């Protein structure tokens, strides 16, 4: 996620590191440091194999960022967790420090500034104020109360799918529209604008979007949200954005600029991630028939199944980035102040020291404190919403289409290797029975 939006769930942060002028090559980094591993092997669900070696031999390893700065890559569960919980790390990073996207200096500069309200890129205590404003809106209780409406949205889309000629693209007709509509209703964003915000969000989250386009797209999204915020000031609705506008705060009301950042972050984070979990999760289930059969036989496994899919797939595929604000010792190595560090959630979630047989998808796994939602103060704000959507989505999809299967060979499914949030671009599926 990144809009300050796409920044947001990627190792492609956005503001200058706290000690940008002090970013020095990592110690002993005379040779060329390796780039972030991105090449997956044959199994589209497994992270790059290089992570195995790194976890075993070099769990806090040197890493080259495209802008020339040297930093670090943390790949073991214990170290990733401790880094993300460490108050000496900062989320105020620069786009230029993305380990996977190269940007021209003008674009970097434009994208570096942390905008008011862009709390995913703030540190406490500034971060805490925004987080507090929003936490109450995303509690387990609030999200459970939304379940009937989410189930209705899921059922409506499955009904429509049942009437379509097969094969049907599950991304376009189910995985993407369901979370998009849910977050639109929650925020008070007109769903009729989905073509616009889905297109902008795709561009923000693509690794191949060039710098000038990125700046333009971000501007468009900010203007879109600004118009919406202004309209809501005049005509409030019964939605989260109107609630934020109306709330009394001893620290002062939220400005338009703050509301734009918050709105865009929630809008993009709220649909792109869950959409990809729904589609990629379905593909993973179809490719693991024994696991799928077990879930069909015992739908009460769904809670555990969702956690296991989150762990196994870890769609925030390049991890999250922090900068050390002081010298920090991690896994026996000292990372000097001002250096960027990628915490690989995908590598940590396959760590055999934490998860027995980590490369197996095992929906009955008993205890799985995975890191797919991150860890520490920035741990995903929308995780309860995502869980409710996934539970409702997988349960109804599998119940409705007992013979659901892939309509093309697996090799033909286009994987989102080119996007910050992993998943599939399309998922053609089919099933038995008459068209309704
Ligand atoms: C399966 C779906 C999702 C996954 C895998 C996911 C993953 C993540 C991760 C890894 C982070 C931490 C970023 C960091 O440490 O820098 C995060 C933060 C965040 N997520 Fe999610 N997310 C999901 C769904 C959602 C949804 C549905 C929403 C919206 C309602 C949302 C809103 C946010 C926000 C606002 C933050 C920033 C929190 C902060 O900085 O305090 N996410 N998410």
Tab-separated table of C-alpha atoms and ligand atoms in Angstrom:
chain	number	residue	atom	x	y	z
A	1	UNK	CA	0.000	0.000	0.000
A	2	UNK	CA	1.235	3.366	-0.769
A	3	UNK	CA	-0.182	7.058	-1.116
A	4	UNK	CA	1.042	7.768	0.404
A	5	UNK	CA	-0.563	4.834	-0.182
A	6	UNK	CA	1.424	2.375	-1.973
A	7	UNK	CA	4.331	3.388	0.195
A	8	UNK	CA	2.630	1.970	2.782
A	9	UNK	CA	2.817	-1.725	2.632
A	10	UNK	CA	5.956	-1.867	0.688
A	11	UNK	CA	9.567	-1.606	1.283
A	12	UNK	CA	9.223	1.621	-0.557
A	13	UNK	CA	8.737	4.102	2.057
A	14	UNK	CA	8.639	7.680	1.510
A	15	UNK	CA	10.355	10.197	3.667
A	16	UNK	CA	13.949	10.986	4.250
A	17	UNK	CA	15.583	8.717	6.777
A	18	UNK	CA	16.148	10.470	10.074
A	19	UNK	CA	19.834	10.700	9.353
A	20	UNK	CA	19.822	10.794	5.594
A	21	UNK	CA	23.109	12.596	5.562
A	22	UNK	CA	24.636	9.858	7.647
A	23	UNK	CA	23.641	6.924	5.500
A	24	UNK	CA	26.951	5.229	4.984
A	25	UNK	CA	27.839	1.995	3.367
A	26	UNK	CA	27.178	-0.957	5.620
A	27	UNK	CA	30.312	-2.005	7.422
A	28	UNK	CA	32.616	-4.030	5.276
A	29	UNK	CA	30.522	-3.384	2.207
A	30	UNK	CA	33.400	-2.716	-0.175
A	31	UNK	CA	32.221	-5.195	-2.789
A	32	UNK	CA	28.870	-4.912	-4.461
A	33	UNK	CA	26.190	-5.822	-1.952
A	34	UNK	CA	23.504	-8.225	-3.150
A	35	UNK	CA	20.081	-6.981	-4.211
A	36	UNK	CA	16.855	-8.092	-2.556
A	37	UNK	CA	16.023	-11.658	-3.662
A	38	UNK	CA	12.973	-11.461	-5.926
A	39	UNK	CA	13.121	-14.519	-8.189
A	40	UNK	CA	10.740	-17.225	-7.142
A	41	UNK	CA	11.371	-20.803	-8.165
A	42	UNK	CA	8.900	-23.215	-9.717
A	43	UNK	CA	6.331	-23.123	-6.940
A	44	UNK	CA	4.520	-19.761	-7.198
A	45	UNK	CA	3.663	-19.864	-3.494
A	46	UNK	CA	7.230	-20.130	-2.227
A	47	UNK	CA	9.350	-17.039	-1.590
A	48	UNK	CA	12.725	-16.870	-3.394
A	49	UNK	CA	14.902	-19.865	-2.409
A	50	UNK	CA	17.767	-17.527	-1.513
A	51	UNK	CA	15.951	-16.717	1.732
A	52	UNK	CA	16.594	-20.261	2.969
A	53	UNK	CA	20.335	-19.771	2.655
A	54	UNK	CA	20.189	-16.329	4.221
A	55	UNK	CA	18.190	-17.543	7.226
A	56	UNK	CA	20.721	-20.332	7.814
A	57	UNK	CA	23.949	-18.505	7.100
A	58	UNK	CA	23.432	-14.753	7.192
A	59	UNK	CA	20.110	-13.797	8.850
A	60	UNK	CA	21.125	-10.134	9.087
A	61	UNK	CA	22.778	-9.596	5.734
A	62	UNK	CA	23.952	-6.658	3.682
A	63	UNK	CA	21.667	-5.341	0.988
A	64	UNK	CA	22.066	-2.899	-1.896
A	65	UNK	CA	19.253	-0.432	-2.565
A	66	UNK	CA	18.763	0.863	-6.134
A	67	UNK	CA	19.539	4.449	-5.101
A	68	UNK	CA	23.039	3.359	-4.160
A	69	UNK	CA	22.617	3.286	-0.415
A	70	UNK	CA	23.723	0.236	1.471
A	71	UNK	CA	21.492	-1.329	4.046
A	72	UNK	CA	20.451	-4.575	5.594
A	73	UNK	CA	18.086	-7.472	5.111
A	74	UNK	CA	16.700	-9.372	8.089
A	75	UNK	CA	15.299	-12.799	7.245
A	76	UNK	CA	14.872	-14.806	10.451
A	77	UNK	CA	11.608	-14.769	12.435
A	78	UNK	CA	13.080	-13.808	15.815
A	79	UNK	CA	15.186	-10.995	14.376
A	80	UNK	CA	12.380	-9.626	12.166
A	81	UNK	CA	10.050	-9.533	15.129
A	82	UNK	CA	12.539	-7.880	17.425
A	83	UNK	CA	13.482	-5.287	14.797
A	84	UNK	CA	9.846	-4.326	14.190
A	85	UNK	CA	9.234	-3.978	17.923
A	86	UNK	CA	12.350	-1.860	18.437
A	87	UNK	CA	11.583	1.799	19.239
A	88	UNK	CA	15.019	2.743	17.882
A	89	UNK	CA	13.792	2.060	14.362
A	90	UNK	CA	11.897	4.593	12.296
A	91	UNK	CA	9.239	4.282	9.607
A	92	UNK	CA	10.138	7.643	8.082
A	93	UNK	CA	11.936	6.371	5.062
A	94	UNK	CA	12.585	7.627	1.580
A	95	UNK	CA	11.137	6.252	-1.626
A	96	UNK	CA	14.716	6.280	-2.791
A	97	UNK	CA	15.508	3.584	-0.297
A	98	UNK	CA	13.209	1.051	-1.864
A	99	UNK	CA	15.263	-2.077	-2.494
A	100	UNK	CA	13.215	-2.881	-5.585
A	101	UNK	CA	12.187	0.325	-7.319
A	102	UNK	CA	14.502	2.825	-8.889
A	103	UNK	CA	13.228	6.399	-9.104
A	104	UNK	CA	14.737	9.532	-10.643
A	105	UNK	CA	15.800	12.155	-8.069
A	106	UNK	CA	12.928	14.575	-8.882
A	107	UNK	CA	10.359	11.887	-8.227
A	108	UNK	CA	12.130	10.848	-5.053
A	109	UNK	CA	12.083	14.367	-3.716
A	110	UNK	CA	8.402	14.813	-4.442
A	111	UNK	CA	7.548	11.513	-2.825
A	112	UNK	CA	9.832	11.853	0.187
A	113	UNK	CA	7.851	14.310	2.263
A	114	UNK	CA	5.755	12.664	4.962
A	115	UNK	CA	2.368	14.311	4.595
A	116	UNK	CA	0.182	15.184	7.562
A	117	UNK	CA	-1.979	12.175	8.366
A	118	UNK	CA	0.279	9.695	6.590
A	119	UNK	CA	0.705	7.801	9.828
A	120	UNK	CA	2.129	4.581	8.348
A	121	UNK	CA	5.281	6.644	7.810
A	122	UNK	CA	5.337	8.272	11.223
A	123	UNK	CA	6.931	7.269	14.511
A	124	UNK	CA	5.460	7.611	17.994
A	125	UNK	CA	4.276	9.887	19.473
A	126	UNK	CA	3.030	11.461	16.217
A	127	UNK	CA	1.943	8.049	14.922
A	128	UNK	CA	0.139	7.261	18.167
A	129	UNK	CA	-2.281	10.159	17.847
A	130	UNK	CA	-3.581	9.026	14.446
A	131	UNK	CA	-3.565	5.375	15.354
A	132	UNK	CA	-5.713	6.154	18.416
A	133	UNK	CA	-8.187	8.054	16.292
A	134	UNK	CA	-8.714	4.966	14.149
A	135	UNK	CA	-8.212	1.923	16.363
A	136	UNK	CA	-11.751	2.103	17.752
A	137	UNK	CA	-13.153	1.907	14.224
A	138	UNK	CA	-11.436	-1.416	13.477
A	139	UNK	CA	-11.917	-3.468	16.640
A	140	UNK	CA	-12.878	-7.162	16.507
A	141	UNK	CA	-16.326	-6.196	17.811
A	142	UNK	CA	-16.901	-3.517	15.159
A	143	UNK	CA	-15.689	-5.818	12.418
A	144	UNK	CA	-17.800	-8.755	13.614
A	145	UNK	CA	-20.810	-6.434	13.541
A	146	UNK	CA	-20.090	-5.860	9.863
A	147	UNK	CA	-20.146	-9.609	9.120
A	148	UNK	CA	-23.780	-9.847	7.910
A	149	UNK	CA	-23.267	-7.011	5.425
A	150	UNK	CA	-19.983	-8.536	4.213
A	151	UNK	CA	-21.686	-11.937	3.812
A	152	UNK	CA	-24.392	-10.256	1.769
A	153	UNK	CA	-21.847	-8.582	-0.507
A	154	UNK	CA	-20.072	-11.929	-0.944
A	155	UNK	CA	-23.351	-13.728	-1.738
A	156	UNK	CA	-24.402	-11.085	-4.289
A	157	UNK	CA	-21.127	-11.476	-6.173
A	158	UNK	CA	-21.304	-15.273	-6.121
A	159	UNK	CA	-24.903	-15.111	-7.409
A	160	UNK	CA	-23.757	-12.928	-10.268
A	161	UNK	CA	-20.859	-15.300	-10.996
A	162	UNK	CA	-23.242	-18.254	-11.125
A	163	UNK	CA	-25.051	-16.573	-14.016
A	164	UNK	CA	-21.911	-15.964	-16.066
A	165	UNK	CA	-20.543	-17.957	-18.968
A	166	UNK	CA	-17.518	-19.944	-17.865
A	167	UNK	CA	-14.618	-19.624	-17.415
A	168	UNK	CA	-14.985	-16.690	-15.053
A	169	UNK	CA	-12.139	-14.473	-13.841
A	170	UNK	CA	-12.313	-14.755	-10.072
A	171	UNK	CA	-10.218	-11.614	-9.565
A	172	UNK	CA	-12.451	-9.324	-11.600
A	173	UNK	CA	-15.739	-10.798	-10.444
A	174	UNK	CA	-15.136	-11.687	-6.827
A	175	UNK	CA	-11.763	-11.127	-5.181
A	176	UNK	CA	-11.382	-7.472	-6.166
A	177	UNK	CA	-14.978	-6.163	-6.018
A	178	UNK	CA	-15.842	-7.647	-2.607
A	179	UNK	CA	-13.197	-5.851	-0.497
A	180	UNK	CA	-13.496	-2.758	-2.706
A	181	UNK	CA	-17.202	-2.453	-1.989
A	182	UNK	CA	-16.703	-3.167	1.716
A	183	UNK	CA	-14.062	-0.463	2.185
A	184	UNK	CA	-16.098	1.984	0.080
A	185	UNK	CA	-19.125	1.510	2.313
A	186	UNK	CA	-17.055	1.779	5.464
A	187	UNK	CA	-15.256	4.948	4.406
A	188	UNK	CA	-18.084	6.563	2.479
A	189	UNK	CA	-16.333	6.434	-0.902
A	190	UNK	CA	-18.749	6.067	-3.862
A	191	UNK	CA	-18.324	2.569	-5.290
A	192	UNK	CA	-19.156	3.998	-8.705
A	193	UNK	CA	-15.658	5.548	-8.627
A	194	UNK	CA	-13.988	2.138	-8.405
A	195	UNK	CA	-12.530	2.161	-11.915
A	196	UNK	CA	-10.637	5.306	-11.045
A	197	UNK	CA	-9.242	4.301	-7.666
A	198	UNK	CA	-8.501	0.722	-8.702
A	199	UNK	CA	-6.554	1.971	-11.721
A	200	UNK	CA	-4.578	4.463	-9.615
A	201	UNK	CA	-3.893	1.921	-6.949
A	202	UNK	CA	-2.636	-0.592	-9.524
A	203	UNK	CA	-0.180	1.994	-10.828
A	204	UNK	CA	1.038	2.897	-7.342
A	205	UNK	CA	1.615	-0.723	-6.437
A	206	UNK	CA	3.393	-1.694	-9.640
A	207	UNK	CA	7.159	-1.950	-9.575
A	208	UNK	CA	7.285	-0.930	-13.215
A	209	UNK	CA	5.558	2.459	-12.847
A	210	UNK	CA	8.118	5.153	-13.639
A	211	UNK	CA	8.813	8.126	-11.378
A	212	UNK	CA	6.884	10.841	-13.265
A	213	UNK	CA	3.843	8.578	-13.611
A	214	UNK	CA	4.011	7.740	-9.943
A	215	UNK	CA	4.003	11.430	-9.014
A	216	UNK	CA	1.086	12.133	-11.376
A	217	UNK	CA	-0.969	9.172	-10.195
A	218	UNK	CA	-0.450	10.086	-6.593
A	219	UNK	CA	-1.544	13.645	-7.326
A	220	UNK	CA	-4.701	12.355	-9.005
A	221	UNK	CA	-5.546	10.188	-6.046
A	222	UNK	CA	-4.987	13.049	-3.611
A	223	UNK	CA	-7.198	15.363	-5.652
A	224	UNK	CA	-9.892	12.690	-5.790
A	225	UNK	CA	-9.883	12.276	-2.004
A	226	UNK	CA	-9.733	16.035	-1.434
A	227	UNK	CA	-12.896	16.548	-3.503
A	228	UNK	CA	-14.571	13.797	-1.520
A	229	UNK	CA	-13.528	15.237	1.853
A	230	UNK	CA	-14.796	18.691	0.840
A	231	UNK	CA	-18.117	17.220	-0.298
A	232	UNK	CA	-18.467	15.400	3.011
A	233	UNK	CA	-17.811	18.555	5.000
A	234	UNK	CA	-20.858	20.053	3.274
A	235	UNK	CA	-22.958	16.908	3.350
A	236	UNK	CA	-21.818	14.399	5.962
A	237	UNK	CA	-22.912	10.771	5.767
A	238	UNK	CA	-22.966	7.886	8.200
A	239	UNK	CA	-19.435	6.760	7.403
A	240	UNK	CA	-15.907	6.732	8.782
A	241	UNK	CA	-14.643	9.769	6.875
A	242	UNK	CA	-17.628	11.901	7.941
A	243	UNK	CA	-17.076	10.659	11.496
A	244	UNK	CA	-13.432	11.779	11.409
A	245	UNK	CA	-14.474	15.182	10.054
A	246	UNK	CA	-17.076	15.682	12.771
A	247	UNK	CA	-15.131	14.436	15.771
A	248	UNK	CA	-14.156	16.802	18.536
A	249	UNK	CA	-10.486	16.524	19.360
A	250	UNK	CA	-8.734	18.469	22.111
A	251	UNK	CA	-5.692	18.508	19.821
A	252	UNK	CA	-7.685	20.184	17.073
A	253	UNK	CA	-9.861	18.999	14.218
A	254	UNK	CA	-8.282	17.083	11.353
A	255	UNK	CA	-7.311	19.219	8.373
A	256	UNK	CA	-8.225	18.402	4.774
A	257	UNK	CA	-4.636	17.330	4.129
A	258	UNK	CA	-4.721	14.896	7.064
A	259	UNK	CA	-8.077	13.488	5.996
A	260	UNK	CA	-6.825	12.981	2.436
A	261	UNK	CA	-3.824	10.948	3.618
A	262	UNK	CA	-5.879	8.864	6.032
A	263	UNK	CA	-8.633	8.285	3.482
A	264	UNK	CA	-6.257	7.213	0.729
A	265	UNK	CA	-4.264	4.929	2.986
A	266	UNK	CA	-7.407	3.137	4.146
A	267	UNK	CA	-8.885	2.998	0.660
A	268	UNK	CA	-5.844	1.428	-0.994
A	269	UNK	CA	-4.751	-0.727	1.919
A	270	UNK	CA	-8.338	-1.756	2.437
A	271	UNK	CA	-8.934	-3.365	-0.926
A	272	UNK	CA	-5.669	-4.337	-2.636
A	273	UNK	CA	-4.413	-6.599	0.117
A	274	UNK	CA	-7.564	-8.562	0.885
A	275	UNK	CA	-8.333	-8.879	-2.836
A	276	UNK	CA	-5.007	-10.574	-3.408
A	277	UNK	CA	-5.394	-12.845	-0.408
A	278	UNK	CA	-8.798	-13.979	-1.686
A	279	UNK	CA	-7.558	-14.763	-5.190
A	280	UNK	CA	-4.149	-16.204	-4.314
A	281	UNK	CA	-5.655	-18.060	-1.352
A	282	UNK	CA	-8.200	-19.698	-3.650
A	283	UNK	CA	-5.450	-20.713	-6.048
A	284	UNK	CA	-3.385	-22.174	-3.195
A	285	UNK	CA	-6.383	-24.194	-1.990
A	286	UNK	CA	-7.106	-25.493	-5.503
A	287	UNK	CA	-3.473	-26.555	-5.838
A	288	UNK	CA	-3.565	-28.404	-2.485
A	289	UNK	CA	-6.543	-30.726	-2.979
A	290	UNK	CA	-6.088	-32.664	0.280
A	291	UNK	CA	-6.081	-29.442	2.294
A	292	UNK	CA	-9.069	-28.149	0.363
A	293	UNK	CA	-10.957	-31.393	0.972
A	294	UNK	CA	-10.224	-31.164	4.707
A	295	UNK	CA	-11.589	-27.614	4.825
A	296	UNK	CA	-14.673	-28.563	2.849
A	297	UNK	CA	-15.264	-31.495	5.190
A	298	UNK	CA	-14.918	-29.305	8.283
A	299	UNK	CA	-15.775	-25.654	7.607
A	300	UNK	CA	-15.106	-24.843	11.275
A	301	UNK	CA	-11.392	-24.989	10.341
A	302	UNK	CA	-11.798	-21.658	8.575
A	303	UNK	CA	-10.225	-19.476	11.284
A	304	UNK	CA	-7.049	-21.529	11.301
A	305	UNK	CA	-7.118	-21.883	7.527
A	306	UNK	CA	-7.135	-18.103	7.092
A	307	UNK	CA	-4.142	-17.663	9.414
A	308	UNK	CA	-2.233	-20.416	7.627
A	309	UNK	CA	-2.945	-18.917	4.206
A	310	UNK	CA	-1.776	-15.527	5.467
A	311	UNK	CA	1.470	-17.086	6.696
A	312	UNK	CA	2.062	-19.354	3.722
A	313	UNK	CA	1.389	-16.670	1.093
A	314	UNK	CA	2.692	-13.499	2.844
A	315	UNK	CA	1.514	-11.162	0.097
A	316	UNK	CA	3.490	-8.125	1.348
A	317	UNK	CA	6.177	-9.923	-0.577
A	318	UNK	CA	9.182	-7.612	-0.216
A	319	UNK	CA	8.663	-6.963	3.485
A	320	UNK	CA	8.669	-3.625	5.267
A	321	UNK	CA	11.479	-1.097	5.648
A	322	UNK	CA	12.730	0.705	8.698
A	323	UNK	CA	15.675	3.012	9.302
A	324	UNK	CA	17.726	2.757	12.458
A	325	UNK	CA	17.505	5.966	14.474
A	326	UNK	CA	20.352	4.781	16.732
A	327	UNK	CA	22.872	1.969	16.548
A	328	UNK	CA	20.898	-1.239	16.940
A	329	UNK	CA	22.187	-4.751	17.521
A	330	UNK	CA	20.181	-7.390	15.688
A	331	UNK	CA	21.114	-11.056	15.514
A	332	UNK	CA	24.607	-10.296	16.776
A	333	UNK	CA	25.324	-7.585	14.199
A	334	UNK	CA	25.458	-3.885	14.827
A	335	UNK	CA	23.434	-1.798	12.412
A	336	UNK	CA	24.657	1.767	12.574
A	337	UNK	CA	22.233	4.667	12.993
A	338	UNK	CA	20.658	5.937	9.797
A	339	UNK	CA	20.755	2.718	7.803
A	340	UNK	CA	17.776	1.250	5.980
A	341	UNK	CA	16.718	-2.255	6.932
A	342	UNK	CA	14.287	-4.528	5.118
A	343	UNK	CA	12.404	-6.869	7.439
A	344	UNK	CA	11.380	-9.789	5.241
A	345	UNK	CA	7.973	-10.934	6.431
A	346	UNK	CA	7.932	-13.679	3.777
A	347	UNK	CA	11.251	-15.140	4.916
A	348	UNK	CA	10.285	-14.913	8.599
A	349	UNK	CA	7.002	-16.692	7.935
A	350	UNK	CA	8.895	-19.670	6.456
A	351	UNK	CA	11.427	-19.905	9.290
A	352	UNK	CA	11.736	-23.567	10.361
A	353	UNK	CA	12.856	-22.486	13.829
A	354	UNK	CA	9.421	-21.042	14.349
A	355	UNK	CA	7.130	-23.065	12.083
A	356	UNK	CA	7.663	-26.834	11.804
A	357	UNK	CA	7.716	-27.905	8.150
A	358	UNK	CA	7.305	-24.256	7.093
A	359	UNK	CA	6.979	-24.857	3.363
A	360	UNK	CA	3.908	-27.045	3.804
A	361	UNK	CA	0.454	-25.523	3.633
A	362	UNK	CA	-1.147	-27.108	6.679
A	363	UNK	CA	-4.577	-25.664	7.414
A	364	UNK	CA	-4.722	-27.494	10.727
A	365	UNK	CA	-1.572	-25.822	12.074
A	366	UNK	CA	-2.308	-25.238	15.718
A	367	UNK	CA	-0.432	-22.137	16.682
A	368	UNK	CA	0.679	-19.681	14.104
A	369	UNK	CA	1.713	-16.248	15.309
A	370	UNK	CA	2.728	-15.237	11.793
A	371	UNK	CA	4.027	-11.853	10.698
A	372	UNK	CA	1.883	-11.367	7.578
A	373	UNK	CA	0.307	-8.284	9.183
A	374	UNK	CA	3.662	-6.973	10.382
A	375	UNK	CA	4.500	-6.450	14.031
A	376	UNK	CA	4.928	-3.604	16.506
A	377	UNK	CA	3.196	-0.235	16.481
A	378	UNK	CA	2.475	-0.338	12.747
A	379	UNK	CA	0.930	-3.801	12.806
A	380	UNK	CA	-1.937	-3.813	10.323
A	381	UNK	CA	-4.826	-1.655	11.479
A	382	UNK	CA	-7.286	-3.443	9.186
A	383	UNK	CA	-6.399	-7.032	10.086
A	384	UNK	CA	-9.731	-7.841	11.749
A	385	UNK	CA	-11.585	-6.543	8.726
A	386	UNK	CA	-9.363	-8.597	6.421
A	387	UNK	CA	-10.030	-11.714	8.515
A	388	UNK	CA	-13.802	-11.245	8.438
A	389	UNK	CA	-13.693	-10.728	4.660
A	390	UNK	CA	-11.523	-13.796	4.083
A	391	UNK	CA	-13.609	-16.019	6.342
A	392	UNK	CA	-16.836	-14.954	4.666
A	393	UNK	CA	-15.277	-15.051	1.191
A	394	UNK	CA	-13.621	-18.487	1.275
A	395	UNK	CA	-16.503	-20.139	3.131
A	396	UNK	CA	-19.182	-18.952	0.724
A	397	UNK	CA	-17.098	-19.506	-2.421
A	398	UNK	CA	-16.295	-23.113	-1.541
A	399	UNK	CA	-19.844	-23.801	-0.371
A	400	UNK	CA	-21.409	-22.337	-3.463
A	401	UNK	CA	-19.177	-24.041	-6.051
A	402	UNK	CA	-18.241	-27.531	-4.781
A	403	UNK	CA	-16.541	-28.399	-8.070
A	404	UNK	CA	-14.612	-25.117	-8.400
A	405	UNK	CA	-11.383	-25.595	-10.336
A	406	UNK	CA	-8.773	-23.754	-12.320
A	407	UNK	CA	-9.772	-23.313	-15.975
A	408	UNK	CA	-6.188	-23.101	-17.293
A	409	UNK	CA	-2.940	-24.898	-16.412
A	410	UNK	CA	-1.213	-23.363	-13.390
A	411	UNK	CA	1.718	-22.225	-15.570
A	412	UNK	CA	-0.641	-19.927	-17.463
A	413	UNK	CA	-1.773	-18.012	-14.390
A	414	UNK	CA	0.001	-14.628	-14.406
A	415	UNK	CA	1.571	-14.126	-10.996
A	416	UNK	CA	2.038	-10.624	-9.561
A	417	UNK	CA	5.834	-10.824	-9.432
A	418	UNK	CA	5.820	-7.238	-10.674
A	419	UNK	CA	3.661	-5.803	-7.893
A	420	UNK	CA	4.435	-4.854	-4.310
A	421	UNK	CA	1.464	-6.892	-3.160
A	422	UNK	CA	1.795	-10.478	-4.444
A	423	UNK	CA	-1.077	-12.424	-5.935
A	424	UNK	CA	-2.469	-13.224	-9.361
A	425	UNK	CA	-3.426	-10.798	-12.107
A	426	UNK	CA	-6.326	-12.984	-13.216
A	427	UNK	CA	-7.689	-16.318	-12.044
A	428	UNK	CA	-9.820	-18.117	-14.651
A	429	UNK	CA	-12.013	-20.678	-12.867
A	430	UNK	CA	-14.828	-22.996	-13.811
A	431	UNK	CA	-17.200	-25.495	-12.162
A	432	UNK	CA	-19.780	-28.126	-13.073
A	433	UNK	CA	-23.519	-27.580	-13.448
A	434	UNK	CA	-25.867	-25.544	-15.575
A	435	UNK	CA	-25.429	-21.814	-16.038
A	436	UNK	CA	-28.101	-20.265	-13.794
B	1	LIG	C1	-4.834	-9.628	4.067
B	1	LIG	C2	-4.868	-8.358	4.066
B	1	LIG	C3	-3.809	-7.439	4.619
B	1	LIG	C4	-2.461	-7.618	4.791
B	1	LIG	C5	-1.636	-8.858	4.458
B	1	LIG	C6	-1.943	-6.390	5.383
B	1	LIG	C7	-0.616	-6.198	5.746
B	1	LIG	C8	-0.154	-5.101	6.440
B	1	LIG	C9	1.202	-4.931	6.930
B	1	LIG	C10	2.347	-5.933	6.756
B	1	LIG	C11	1.288	-3.730	7.572
B	1	LIG	C12	2.502	-3.145	8.306
B	1	LIG	C13	3.246	-2.087	7.535
B	1	LIG	C14	4.511	-1.624	8.253
B	1	LIG	O1	4.901	-2.181	9.270
B	1	LIG	O2	5.139	-0.681	7.767
B	1	LIG	C15	-0.023	-3.117	7.467
B	1	LIG	C16	-0.345	-1.862	7.961
B	1	LIG	C17	-1.560	-1.252	7.721
B	1	LIG	N1	-2.684	-1.796	7.151
B	1	LIG	FE1	-2.886	-3.687	6.442
B	1	LIG	N2	-2.986	-5.508	5.536
B	1	LIG	C18	-4.135	-6.101	5.101
B	1	LIG	C19	-5.406	-5.555	5.099
B	1	LIG	C20	-5.710	-4.276	5.469
B	1	LIG	C21	-7.032	-3.683	5.413
B	1	LIG	C22	-8.308	-4.398	4.985
B	1	LIG	C23	-6.882	-2.383	5.822
B	1	LIG	C24	-7.913	-1.281	5.932
B	1	LIG	C25	-8.889	-1.140	6.518
B	1	LIG	C26	-5.502	-2.171	6.166
B	1	LIG	C27	-4.957	-0.989	6.644
B	1	LIG	C28	-3.675	-0.852	7.127
B	1	LIG	C29	-3.176	0.383	7.708
B	1	LIG	C30	-3.942	1.673	7.883
B	1	LIG	C31	-1.845	0.129	8.083
B	1	LIG	C32	-0.878	1.113	8.751
B	1	LIG	C33	-0.941	0.949	10.251
B	1	LIG	C34	0.016	1.876	10.997
B	1	LIG	O3	0.947	2.392	10.429
B	1	LIG	O4	-0.218	2.056	12.193
B	1	LIG	N3	-4.827	-3.344	5.935
B	1	LIG	N4	-0.883	-3.968	6.793
